[in-house]
Amino acid sequence: MSTTTQNPATFRIGGEIEINRLGYGGMQLTGRGVWGDAPDRDKAKQVLKAAVEAGVNFIDTADSYGPHTNEVLISEALHPYPSNLLIATKGGLDRTGPNQWPVNGNPQHIRETIDGSLKRLKLDCIDLWQLHRFDPKFPVEETLAPVVDAVKAGKIRFVGLSEVDVEQIERAEKVIEIVSVQNLYNLGNRQWENVLDYTTQRGMAFIPWFPLASGPDKLKSKIESIAEKHQATTAQIALAWLLKRSPNILLIPGTSSVEHLQENMKAASIELSDDDFTALSQL
C-alpha cells in the first residue's frame, strides 16, 4: 500500500475545480433513517454555515436525502453561494421509507432528478453530479444518456459514480468522462482498495463514504496509542489516515453538531508519520 509523504491540502475536480480535501457530507442533516427533514432546521443551517466558515468548499448531498429536504436545506442556508463552493449531488435512487433505497436508473427518472436538484439547490449548473448506483434493470448507457444531454446543455459540469467496481467505471467512461468515485472505504473497511488505486492512476477524485469508521477491535489499542501521541481523537486519526493514504481522497464526514464539525476539521492538521501510517494500515 503506497502513500504520500506530504498531504496536499487541495485537489482539483476534473483537473479544474480546486477544493479543500476535507469537505462535509450533508446526509446526517435529515430525519431518522435519512427520511424527512432535519429535526432542528435552524441548528442544521448553523452547521452548514459553520462548515463554510471553517474552510469547507466541498459539500456532498443527494436528491434522495430526505428525499429532497437536504438539498433545500443547503440552498436555504448558503445561497447565494460563495464563488469557491462546490456542491456535489447524486441521483438514481428512489425513497420508499426510512432506510429504504431502491435503485432507479430509468432515464426519465434521471432526467427529472437532475432538473429537480437544479431547482432545489438554486443552481444553473451542478458542478459535480454522481450516479448513486448502477441499476441492473437498465443498461448504464441508457441511464447515463440524460446525463450526457445535461452536460451538453450546461446543466452539469462534471460526472461521477458511486459504489462501483473498476469494470463498471470503465463501462461508464465509454459514455462520458468520469471524474470521481464515491465508494464505502475507511480504515476498517478497504474492500475497494483496487478502485481507489484505479482512480489515483486516472486522476479521479475518490470520495469515501462512512469515512469515520476507525476499524475493528484489533486496531483499537494501536489507534488509541497513536491518537494519544498526536493529542487527537480516534476519529481524527481515522480521517488523517485517509488523507495520507492517497492525494486524490476527498473526505466528507457528516455531523449535525458544530462542535463535532470543528473536531473533524482538525484532522487536516494532523501529520501522521510513515510509521504511524504503516502501523494503522496493517490489519
PDB file of C-alpha atoms in Angstrom:
ATOM      1  CA  MET A   1       0.000   0.000   0.000  1.00  0.00           C
ATOM      2  CA  SER A   2       1.533   3.262  -1.128  1.00  0.00           C
ATOM      3  CA  THR A   3       1.212   6.645   0.497  1.00  0.00           C
ATOM      4  CA  THR A   4       2.403  10.181   0.015  1.00  0.00           C
ATOM      5  CA  THR A   5       4.999  11.696   2.327  1.00  0.00           C
ATOM      6  CA  GLN A   6       3.151  15.009   2.437  1.00  0.00           C
ATOM      7  CA  ASN A   7      -0.577  15.557   2.336  1.00  0.00           C
ATOM      8  CA  PRO A   8      -1.644  18.095  -0.277  1.00  0.00           C
ATOM      9  CA  ALA A   9      -4.393  20.294   1.152  1.00  0.00           C
ATOM     10  CA  THR A  10      -6.380  20.551  -2.072  1.00  0.00           C
ATOM     11  CA  PHE A  11      -7.459  18.533  -5.101  1.00  0.00           C
ATOM     12  CA  ARG A  12      -8.751  19.606  -8.497  1.00  0.00           C
ATOM     13  CA  ILE A  13     -12.057  18.011  -9.519  1.00  0.00           C
ATOM     14  CA  GLY A  14     -11.845  17.209 -13.217  1.00  0.00           C
ATOM     15  CA  GLY A  15      -8.419  18.794 -13.122  1.00  0.00           C
ATOM     16  CA  GLU A  16     -10.131  22.189 -12.917  1.00  0.00           C
ATOM     17  CA  ILE A  17     -12.097  22.985  -9.743  1.00  0.00           C
ATOM     18  CA  GLU A  18      -9.733  23.254  -6.784  1.00  0.00           C
ATOM     19  CA  ILE A  19     -11.279  22.284  -3.454  1.00  0.00           C
ATOM     20  CA  ASN A  20     -10.054  21.597   0.059  1.00  0.00           C
ATOM     21  CA  ARG A  21      -9.759  17.856   0.624  1.00  0.00           C
ATOM     22  CA  LEU A  22     -11.624  17.959   3.916  1.00  0.00           C
ATOM     23  CA  GLY A  23     -15.241  18.625   2.980  1.00  0.00           C
ATOM     24  CA  TYR A  24     -18.647  17.977   4.506  1.00  0.00           C
ATOM     25  CA  GLY A  25     -21.365  15.385   3.904  1.00  0.00           C
ATOM     26  CA  GLY A  26     -24.937  16.573   4.420  1.00  0.00           C
ATOM     27  CA  MET A  27     -26.699  13.219   4.875  1.00  0.00           C
ATOM     28  CA  GLN A  28     -26.961  13.492   8.677  1.00  0.00           C
ATOM     29  CA  LEU A  29     -28.960  16.715   8.378  1.00  0.00           C
ATOM     30  CA  THR A  30     -32.145  14.711   7.854  1.00  0.00           C
ATOM     31  CA  GLY A  31     -34.603  12.780   9.987  1.00  0.00           C
ATOM     32  CA  ARG A  32     -34.157   9.253  11.332  1.00  0.00           C
ATOM     33  CA  GLY A  33     -33.339   6.764   8.579  1.00  0.00           C
ATOM     34  CA  VAL A  34     -32.360   9.695   6.305  1.00  0.00           C
ATOM     35  CA  TRP A  35     -36.104  10.263   5.997  1.00  0.00           C
ATOM     36  CA  GLY A  36     -37.717  13.667   6.371  1.00  0.00           C
ATOM     37  CA  ASP A  37     -36.229  16.999   7.277  1.00  0.00           C
ATOM     38  CA  ALA A  38     -33.606  17.764   9.900  1.00  0.00           C
ATOM     39  CA  PRO A  39     -35.265  17.671  13.363  1.00  0.00           C
ATOM     40  CA  ASP A  40     -33.851  21.139  14.134  1.00  0.00           C
ATOM     41  CA  ARG A  41     -33.559  23.093  10.880  1.00  0.00           C
ATOM     42  CA  ASP A  42     -32.039  26.180  12.484  1.00  0.00           C
ATOM     43  CA  LYS A  43     -29.285  24.118  14.093  1.00  0.00           C
ATOM     44  CA  ALA A  44     -28.730  22.265  10.814  1.00  0.00           C
ATOM     45  CA  LYS A  45     -28.289  25.568   8.967  1.00  0.00           C
ATOM     46  CA  GLN A  46     -25.799  26.682  11.626  1.00  0.00           C
ATOM     47  CA  VAL A  47     -23.734  23.559  10.972  1.00  0.00           C
ATOM     48  CA  LEU A  48     -23.676  24.238   7.222  1.00  0.00           C
ATOM     49  CA  LYS A  49     -22.669  27.857   7.743  1.00  0.00           C
ATOM     50  CA  ALA A  50     -20.010  26.851  10.266  1.00  0.00           C
ATOM     51  CA  ALA A  51     -18.585  24.349   7.780  1.00  0.00           C
ATOM     52  CA  VAL A  52     -18.133  27.018   5.122  1.00  0.00           C
ATOM     53  CA  GLU A  53     -16.678  29.433   7.676  1.00  0.00           C
ATOM     54  CA  ALA A  54     -14.189  26.735   8.698  1.00  0.00           C
ATOM     55  CA  GLY A  55     -12.917  26.457   5.133  1.00  0.00           C
ATOM     56  CA  VAL A  56     -15.113  23.708   3.682  1.00  0.00           C
ATOM     57  CA  ASN A  57     -15.730  24.366  -0.004  1.00  0.00           C
ATOM     58  CA  PHE A  58     -16.937  20.881  -0.983  1.00  0.00           C
ATOM     59  CA  ILE A  59     -20.358  19.737   0.244  1.00  0.00           C
ATOM     60  CA  ASP A  60     -21.856  16.364  -0.675  1.00  0.00           C
ATOM     61  CA  THR A  61     -25.602  15.784  -0.838  1.00  0.00           C
ATOM     62  CA  ALA A  62     -28.167  13.806  -2.880  1.00  0.00           C
ATOM     63  CA  ASP A  63     -31.744  14.194  -4.055  1.00  0.00           C
ATOM     64  CA  SER A  64     -32.545  11.047  -2.030  1.00  0.00           C
ATOM     65  CA  TYR A  65     -31.520  12.556   1.314  1.00  0.00           C
ATOM     66  CA  GLY A  66     -34.888  13.306   2.876  1.00  0.00           C
ATOM     67  CA  PRO A  67     -35.752  12.856  -0.006  1.00  0.00           C
ATOM     68  CA  HIS A  68     -35.186  16.369  -1.374  1.00  0.00           C
ATOM     69  CA  THR A  69     -35.077  18.083   2.046  1.00  0.00           C
ATOM     70  CA  ASN A  70     -31.265  18.101   2.262  1.00  0.00           C
ATOM     71  CA  GLU A  71     -30.814  19.982  -0.992  1.00  0.00           C
ATOM     72  CA  VAL A  72     -33.455  22.524   0.052  1.00  0.00           C
ATOM     73  CA  LEU A  73     -31.762  22.984   3.443  1.00  0.00           C
ATOM     74  CA  ILE A  74     -28.381  23.611   1.832  1.00  0.00           C
ATOM     75  CA  SER A  75     -29.774  26.251  -0.511  1.00  0.00           C
ATOM     76  CA  GLU A  76     -31.679  27.965   2.296  1.00  0.00           C
ATOM     77  CA  ALA A  77     -28.584  28.045   4.494  1.00  0.00           C
ATOM     78  CA  LEU A  78     -25.924  29.003   1.958  1.00  0.00           C
ATOM     79  CA  HIS A  79     -27.467  30.582  -1.154  1.00  0.00           C
ATOM     80  CA  PRO A  80     -26.195  32.835  -2.672  1.00  0.00           C
ATOM     81  CA  TYR A  81     -23.191  30.539  -2.553  1.00  0.00           C
ATOM     82  CA  PRO A  82     -19.560  31.586  -2.120  1.00  0.00           C
ATOM     83  CA  SER A  83     -17.846  31.580  -5.500  1.00  0.00           C
ATOM     84  CA  ASN A  84     -15.462  28.787  -4.494  1.00  0.00           C
ATOM     85  CA  LEU A  85     -18.102  26.404  -3.062  1.00  0.00           C
ATOM     86  CA  LEU A  86     -18.716  23.158  -4.941  1.00  0.00           C
ATOM     87  CA  ILE A  87     -21.942  21.353  -4.083  1.00  0.00           C
ATOM     88  CA  ALA A  88     -21.961  17.772  -5.338  1.00  0.00           C
ATOM     89  CA  THR A  89     -25.242  15.907  -5.550  1.00  0.00           C
ATOM     90  CA  LYS A  90     -26.352  12.440  -6.630  1.00  0.00           C
ATOM     91  CA  GLY A  91     -29.313  10.778  -8.300  1.00  0.00           C
ATOM     92  CA  GLY A  92     -30.500   7.296  -9.181  1.00  0.00           C
ATOM     93  CA  LEU A  93     -32.360   6.097  -6.098  1.00  0.00           C
ATOM     94  CA  ASP A  94     -35.996   6.164  -5.016  1.00  0.00           C
ATOM     95  CA  ARG A  95     -37.100   6.534  -1.406  1.00  0.00           C
ATOM     96  CA  THR A  96     -39.994   4.433  -0.158  1.00  0.00           C
ATOM     97  CA  GLY A  97     -39.463   4.956   3.570  1.00  0.00           C
ATOM     98  CA  PRO A  98     -36.815   5.311   6.298  1.00  0.00           C
ATOM     99  CA  ASN A  99     -33.624   3.413   5.437  1.00  0.00           C
ATOM    100  CA  GLN A 100     -35.163   2.201   2.154  1.00  0.00           C
ATOM    101  CA  TRP A 101     -33.191   2.934  -1.016  1.00  0.00           C
ATOM    102  CA  PRO A 102     -34.478   1.118  -4.132  1.00  0.00           C
ATOM    103  CA  VAL A 103     -32.328   1.774  -7.200  1.00  0.00           C
ATOM    104  CA  ASN A 104     -33.911   3.583 -10.149  1.00  0.00           C
ATOM    105  CA  GLY A 105     -31.811   4.023 -13.272  1.00  0.00           C
ATOM    106  CA  ASN A 106     -34.766   4.771 -15.535  1.00  0.00           C
ATOM    107  CA  PRO A 107     -33.564   7.524 -17.889  1.00  0.00           C
ATOM    108  CA  GLN A 108     -36.754   9.532 -17.348  1.00  0.00           C
ATOM    109  CA  HIS A 109     -36.209   9.382 -13.588  1.00  0.00           C
ATOM    110  CA  ILE A 110     -32.608  10.523 -14.012  1.00  0.00           C
ATOM    111  CA  ARG A 111     -33.712  13.438 -16.177  1.00  0.00           C
ATOM    112  CA  GLU A 112     -36.264  14.515 -13.568  1.00  0.00           C
ATOM    113  CA  THR A 113     -33.692  14.068 -10.799  1.00  0.00           C
ATOM    114  CA  ILE A 114     -31.229  16.428 -12.461  1.00  0.00           C
ATOM    115  CA  ASP A 115     -33.831  19.140 -13.061  1.00  0.00           C
ATOM    116  CA  GLY A 116     -35.161  18.728  -9.512  1.00  0.00           C
ATOM    117  CA  SER A 117     -31.711  19.087  -7.961  1.00  0.00           C
ATOM    118  CA  LEU A 118     -31.001  22.215 -10.007  1.00  0.00           C
ATOM    119  CA  LYS A 119     -34.233  23.777  -8.768  1.00  0.00           C
ATOM    120  CA  ARG A 120     -33.824  22.807  -5.106  1.00  0.00           C
ATOM    121  CA  LEU A 121     -30.179  23.853  -4.961  1.00  0.00           C
ATOM    122  CA  LYS A 122     -30.919  27.075  -6.874  1.00  0.00           C
ATOM    123  CA  LEU A 123     -28.177  26.330  -9.370  1.00  0.00           C
ATOM    124  CA  ASP A 124     -27.896  26.894 -13.111  1.00  0.00           C
ATOM    125  CA  CYS A 125     -25.221  24.195 -13.301  1.00  0.00           C
ATOM    126  CA  ILE A 126     -24.341  21.316 -10.960  1.00  0.00           C
ATOM    127  CA  ASP A 127     -20.532  21.208 -10.733  1.00  0.00           C
ATOM    128  CA  LEU A 128     -20.461  17.506  -9.829  1.00  0.00           C
ATOM    129  CA  TRP A 129     -23.389  15.112 -10.353  1.00  0.00           C
ATOM    130  CA  GLN A 130     -22.900  11.466  -9.409  1.00  0.00           C
ATOM    131  CA  LEU A 131     -24.898   8.366 -10.299  1.00  0.00           C
ATOM    132  CA  HIS A 132     -25.877   6.791  -6.982  1.00  0.00           C
ATOM    133  CA  ARG A 133     -25.933   3.175  -8.223  1.00  0.00           C
ATOM    134  CA  PHE A 134     -25.975   1.102 -11.398  1.00  0.00           C
ATOM    135  CA  ASP A 135     -29.473  -0.294 -11.967  1.00  0.00           C
ATOM    136  CA  PRO A 136     -29.457  -3.875 -13.331  1.00  0.00           C
ATOM    137  CA  LYS A 137     -32.849  -3.180 -14.952  1.00  0.00           C
ATOM    138  CA  PHE A 138     -31.332  -0.604 -17.321  1.00  0.00           C
ATOM    139  CA  PRO A 139     -28.076  -0.623 -19.293  1.00  0.00           C
ATOM    140  CA  VAL A 140     -25.879   2.100 -17.836  1.00  0.00           C
ATOM    141  CA  GLU A 141     -25.587   3.572 -21.323  1.00  0.00           C
ATOM    142  CA  GLU A 142     -29.339   4.295 -21.190  1.00  0.00           C
ATOM    143  CA  THR A 143     -29.181   5.569 -17.599  1.00  0.00           C
ATOM    144  CA  LEU A 144     -26.397   7.992 -18.462  1.00  0.00           C
ATOM    145  CA  ALA A 145     -27.953   9.256 -21.710  1.00  0.00           C
ATOM    146  CA  PRO A 146     -29.853  12.118 -19.990  1.00  0.00           C
ATOM    147  CA  VAL A 147     -26.674  12.927 -18.034  1.00  0.00           C
ATOM    148  CA  VAL A 148     -24.800  13.329 -21.316  1.00  0.00           C
ATOM    149  CA  ASP A 149     -27.613  15.593 -22.512  1.00  0.00           C
ATOM    150  CA  ALA A 150     -27.434  17.644 -19.294  1.00  0.00           C
ATOM    151  CA  VAL A 151     -23.679  18.133 -19.692  1.00  0.00           C
ATOM    152  CA  LYS A 152     -24.161  19.300 -23.283  1.00  0.00           C
ATOM    153  CA  ALA A 153     -26.918  21.684 -22.102  1.00  0.00           C
ATOM    154  CA  GLY A 154     -24.680  23.177 -19.411  1.00  0.00           C
ATOM    155  CA  LYS A 155     -26.771  21.776 -16.541  1.00  0.00           C
ATOM    156  CA  ILE A 156     -23.944  19.542 -15.269  1.00  0.00           C
ATOM    157  CA  ARG A 157     -20.219  20.271 -15.400  1.00  0.00           C
ATOM    158  CA  PHE A 158     -18.639  17.012 -14.189  1.00  0.00           C
ATOM    159  CA  VAL A 159     -19.925  13.482 -13.639  1.00  0.00           C
ATOM    160  CA  GLY A 160     -19.075  10.841 -11.043  1.00  0.00           C
ATOM    161  CA  LEU A 161     -20.206   7.393  -9.899  1.00  0.00           C
ATOM    162  CA  SER A 162     -20.980   5.788  -6.551  1.00  0.00           C
ATOM    163  CA  GLU A 163     -20.404   2.236  -5.251  1.00  0.00           C
ATOM    164  CA  VAL A 164     -18.880   0.832  -8.419  1.00  0.00           C
ATOM    165  CA  ASP A 165     -16.123  -1.588  -9.371  1.00  0.00           C
ATOM    166  CA  VAL A 166     -13.389  -0.931 -11.929  1.00  0.00           C
ATOM    167  CA  GLU A 167     -15.257  -2.701 -14.733  1.00  0.00           C
ATOM    168  CA  GLN A 168     -18.323  -0.508 -14.161  1.00  0.00           C
ATOM    169  CA  ILE A 169     -16.193   2.652 -14.165  1.00  0.00           C
ATOM    170  CA  GLU A 170     -14.626   1.640 -17.473  1.00  0.00           C
ATOM    171  CA  ARG A 171     -18.038   0.937 -18.971  1.00  0.00           C
ATOM    172  CA  ALA A 172     -19.348   4.339 -17.887  1.00  0.00           C
ATOM    173  CA  GLU A 173     -16.200   6.031 -19.216  1.00  0.00           C
ATOM    174  CA  LYS A 174     -17.146   4.878 -22.713  1.00  0.00           C
ATOM    175  CA  VAL A 175     -20.287   7.021 -22.381  1.00  0.00           C
ATOM    176  CA  ILE A 176     -18.974  10.110 -20.581  1.00  0.00           C
ATOM    177  CA  GLU A 177     -15.897  11.373 -18.746  1.00  0.00           C
ATOM    178  CA  ILE A 178     -15.889  10.229 -15.110  1.00  0.00           C
ATOM    179  CA  VAL A 179     -14.054  12.471 -12.638  1.00  0.00           C
ATOM    180  CA  SER A 180     -14.989  10.971  -9.252  1.00  0.00           C
ATOM    181  CA  VAL A 181     -15.938   7.747  -7.498  1.00  0.00           C
ATOM    182  CA  GLN A 182     -17.758   7.616  -4.164  1.00  0.00           C
ATOM    183  CA  ASN A 183     -17.424   4.181  -2.522  1.00  0.00           C
ATOM    184  CA  LEU A 184     -17.515   2.815   1.009  1.00  0.00           C
ATOM    185  CA  TYR A 185     -13.954   2.989   2.328  1.00  0.00           C
ATOM    186  CA  ASN A 186     -12.354   3.657   5.695  1.00  0.00           C
ATOM    187  CA  LEU A 187      -9.616   2.477   7.997  1.00  0.00           C
ATOM    188  CA  GLY A 188     -11.583  -0.638   8.918  1.00  0.00           C
ATOM    189  CA  ASN A 189     -13.159  -1.445   5.531  1.00  0.00           C
ATOM    190  CA  ARG A 190     -10.900  -1.464   2.487  1.00  0.00           C
ATOM    191  CA  GLN A 191     -12.799  -3.719   0.115  1.00  0.00           C
ATOM    192  CA  TRP A 192     -12.493  -1.130  -2.669  1.00  0.00           C
ATOM    193  CA  GLU A 193      -8.689  -0.828  -2.493  1.00  0.00           C
ATOM    194  CA  ASN A 194      -8.338  -1.642  -6.199  1.00  0.00           C
ATOM    195  CA  VAL A 195     -10.914   1.014  -7.116  1.00  0.00           C
ATOM    196  CA  LEU A 196      -9.027   3.609  -5.062  1.00  0.00           C
ATOM    197  CA  ASP A 197      -5.794   2.678  -6.846  1.00  0.00           C
ATOM    198  CA  TYR A 198      -7.551   2.900 -10.233  1.00  0.00           C
ATOM    199  CA  THR A 199      -8.903   6.374  -9.513  1.00  0.00           C
ATOM    200  CA  THR A 200      -5.500   7.514  -8.265  1.00  0.00           C
ATOM    201  CA  GLN A 201      -3.865   6.390 -11.504  1.00  0.00           C
ATOM    202  CA  ARG A 202      -6.570   8.083 -13.565  1.00  0.00           C
ATOM    203  CA  GLY A 203      -6.535  11.391 -11.666  1.00  0.00           C
ATOM    204  CA  MET A 204     -10.111  10.926 -10.449  1.00  0.00           C
ATOM    205  CA  ALA A 205     -11.307  12.006  -7.029  1.00  0.00           C
ATOM    206  CA  PHE A 206     -12.058   9.183  -4.590  1.00  0.00           C
ATOM    207  CA  ILE A 207     -14.710  10.139  -2.029  1.00  0.00           C
ATOM    208  CA  PRO A 208     -15.054   7.580   0.778  1.00  0.00           C
ATOM    209  CA  TRP A 209     -18.462   7.426   2.368  1.00  0.00           C
ATOM    210  CA  PHE A 210     -18.613   6.418   6.027  1.00  0.00           C
ATOM    211  CA  PRO A 211     -15.035   7.729   6.453  1.00  0.00           C
ATOM    212  CA  LEU A 212     -15.116   7.964  10.248  1.00  0.00           C
ATOM    213  CA  ALA A 213     -15.105   4.237  10.990  1.00  0.00           C
ATOM    214  CA  SER A 214     -11.899   3.627  12.903  1.00  0.00           C
ATOM    215  CA  GLY A 215     -11.541  -0.088  12.328  1.00  0.00           C
ATOM    216  CA  PRO A 216     -12.079  -3.387  14.094  1.00  0.00           C
ATOM    217  CA  ASP A 217     -11.317  -4.113  17.741  1.00  0.00           C
ATOM    218  CA  LYS A 218      -7.868  -5.475  16.937  1.00  0.00           C
ATOM    219  CA  LEU A 219      -6.919  -1.970  15.763  1.00  0.00           C
ATOM    220  CA  LYS A 220      -8.302  -0.310  18.873  1.00  0.00           C
ATOM    221  CA  SER A 221      -5.205  -0.212  21.066  1.00  0.00           C
ATOM    222  CA  LYS A 222      -2.998   0.714  18.114  1.00  0.00           C
ATOM    223  CA  ILE A 223      -5.162   3.649  17.031  1.00  0.00           C
ATOM    224  CA  GLU A 224      -5.641   4.832  20.614  1.00  0.00           C
ATOM    225  CA  SER A 225      -1.878   4.979  21.237  1.00  0.00           C
ATOM    226  CA  ILE A 226      -1.321   6.932  18.008  1.00  0.00           C
ATOM    227  CA  ALA A 227      -4.219   9.252  18.862  1.00  0.00           C
ATOM    228  CA  GLU A 228      -2.697   9.887  22.300  1.00  0.00           C
ATOM    229  CA  LYS A 229       0.666  10.716  20.721  1.00  0.00           C
ATOM    230  CA  HIS A 230      -0.988  13.319  18.470  1.00  0.00           C
ATOM    231  CA  GLN A 231      -3.358  14.536  21.202  1.00  0.00           C
ATOM    232  CA  ALA A 232      -6.199  13.629  18.885  1.00  0.00           C
ATOM    233  CA  THR A 233      -9.371  11.547  18.899  1.00  0.00           C
ATOM    234  CA  THR A 234      -9.555   8.158  17.209  1.00  0.00           C
ATOM    235  CA  ALA A 235     -11.952   9.659  14.631  1.00  0.00           C
ATOM    236  CA  GLN A 236      -9.415  12.377  13.791  1.00  0.00           C
ATOM    237  CA  ILE A 237      -6.728   9.726  13.315  1.00  0.00           C
ATOM    238  CA  ALA A 238      -9.054   7.730  11.032  1.00  0.00           C
ATOM    239  CA  LEU A 239      -9.543  10.822   8.872  1.00  0.00           C
ATOM    240  CA  ALA A 240      -5.834  11.694   8.937  1.00  0.00           C
ATOM    241  CA  TRP A 241      -5.017   8.158   7.762  1.00  0.00           C
ATOM    242  CA  LEU A 242      -7.341   8.595   4.776  1.00  0.00           C
ATOM    243  CA  LEU A 243      -5.788  11.945   3.880  1.00  0.00           C
ATOM    244  CA  LYS A 244      -2.344  10.348   3.910  1.00  0.00           C
ATOM    245  CA  ARG A 245      -3.474   7.214   2.063  1.00  0.00           C
ATOM    246  CA  SER A 246      -3.804   8.931  -1.313  1.00  0.00           C
ATOM    247  CA  PRO A 247      -3.767  12.562  -2.524  1.00  0.00           C
ATOM    248  CA  ASN A 248      -6.999  12.125  -4.506  1.00  0.00           C
ATOM    249  CA  ILE A 249      -9.079  11.179  -1.437  1.00  0.00           C
ATOM    250  CA  LEU A 250     -11.676  13.815  -0.547  1.00  0.00           C
ATOM    251  CA  LEU A 251     -13.307  13.477   2.861  1.00  0.00           C
ATOM    252  CA  ILE A 252     -16.952  14.227   3.589  1.00  0.00           C
ATOM    253  CA  PRO A 253     -17.501  13.437   7.283  1.00  0.00           C
ATOM    254  CA  GLY A 254     -21.022  14.366   8.283  1.00  0.00           C
ATOM    255  CA  THR A 255     -22.334  15.618  11.597  1.00  0.00           C
ATOM    256  CA  SER A 256     -25.308  17.515  12.995  1.00  0.00           C
ATOM    257  CA  SER A 257     -23.155  19.230  15.640  1.00  0.00           C
ATOM    258  CA  VAL A 258     -20.974  22.333  15.216  1.00  0.00           C
ATOM    259  CA  GLU A 259     -18.646  21.029  17.939  1.00  0.00           C
ATOM    260  CA  HIS A 260     -18.178  17.708  16.166  1.00  0.00           C
ATOM    261  CA  LEU A 261     -17.674  19.536  12.870  1.00  0.00           C
ATOM    262  CA  GLN A 262     -14.856  21.589  14.379  1.00  0.00           C
ATOM    263  CA  GLU A 263     -13.308  18.427  15.795  1.00  0.00           C
ATOM    264  CA  ASN A 264     -13.386  16.757  12.377  1.00  0.00           C
ATOM    265  CA  MET A 265     -11.812  19.779  10.709  1.00  0.00           C
ATOM    266  CA  LYS A 266      -8.746  19.497  12.938  1.00  0.00           C
ATOM    267  CA  ALA A 267      -7.894  16.200  11.240  1.00  0.00           C
ATOM    268  CA  ALA A 268      -6.477  18.168   8.312  1.00  0.00           C
ATOM    269  CA  SER A 269      -3.656  19.477  10.527  1.00  0.00           C
ATOM    270  CA  ILE A 270      -2.587  16.037  11.804  1.00  0.00           C
ATOM    271  CA  GLU A 271       0.516  14.773  10.012  1.00  0.00           C
ATOM    272  CA  LEU A 272       0.871  11.052  10.602  1.00  0.00           C
ATOM    273  CA  SER A 273       4.401   9.734  10.334  1.00  0.00           C
ATOM    274  CA  ASP A 274       5.136   6.949   7.870  1.00  0.00           C
ATOM    275  CA  ASP A 275       5.475   4.611  10.854  1.00  0.00           C
ATOM    276  CA  ASP A 276       2.053   5.671  12.163  1.00  0.00           C
ATOM    277  CA  PHE A 277       0.537   5.105   8.739  1.00  0.00           C
ATOM    278  CA  THR A 278       2.132   1.676   8.342  1.00  0.00           C
ATOM    279  CA  ALA A 279       1.032   0.582  11.827  1.00  0.00           C
ATOM    280  CA  LEU A 280      -2.564   1.582  11.125  1.00  0.00           C
ATOM    281  CA  SER A 281      -2.523   0.003   7.669  1.00  0.00           C
ATOM    282  CA  GLN A 282      -1.603  -3.446   8.979  1.00  0.00           C
ATOM    283  CA  LEU A 283      -4.951  -5.027   9.794  1.00  0.00           C
TER     284      LEU A 283
END
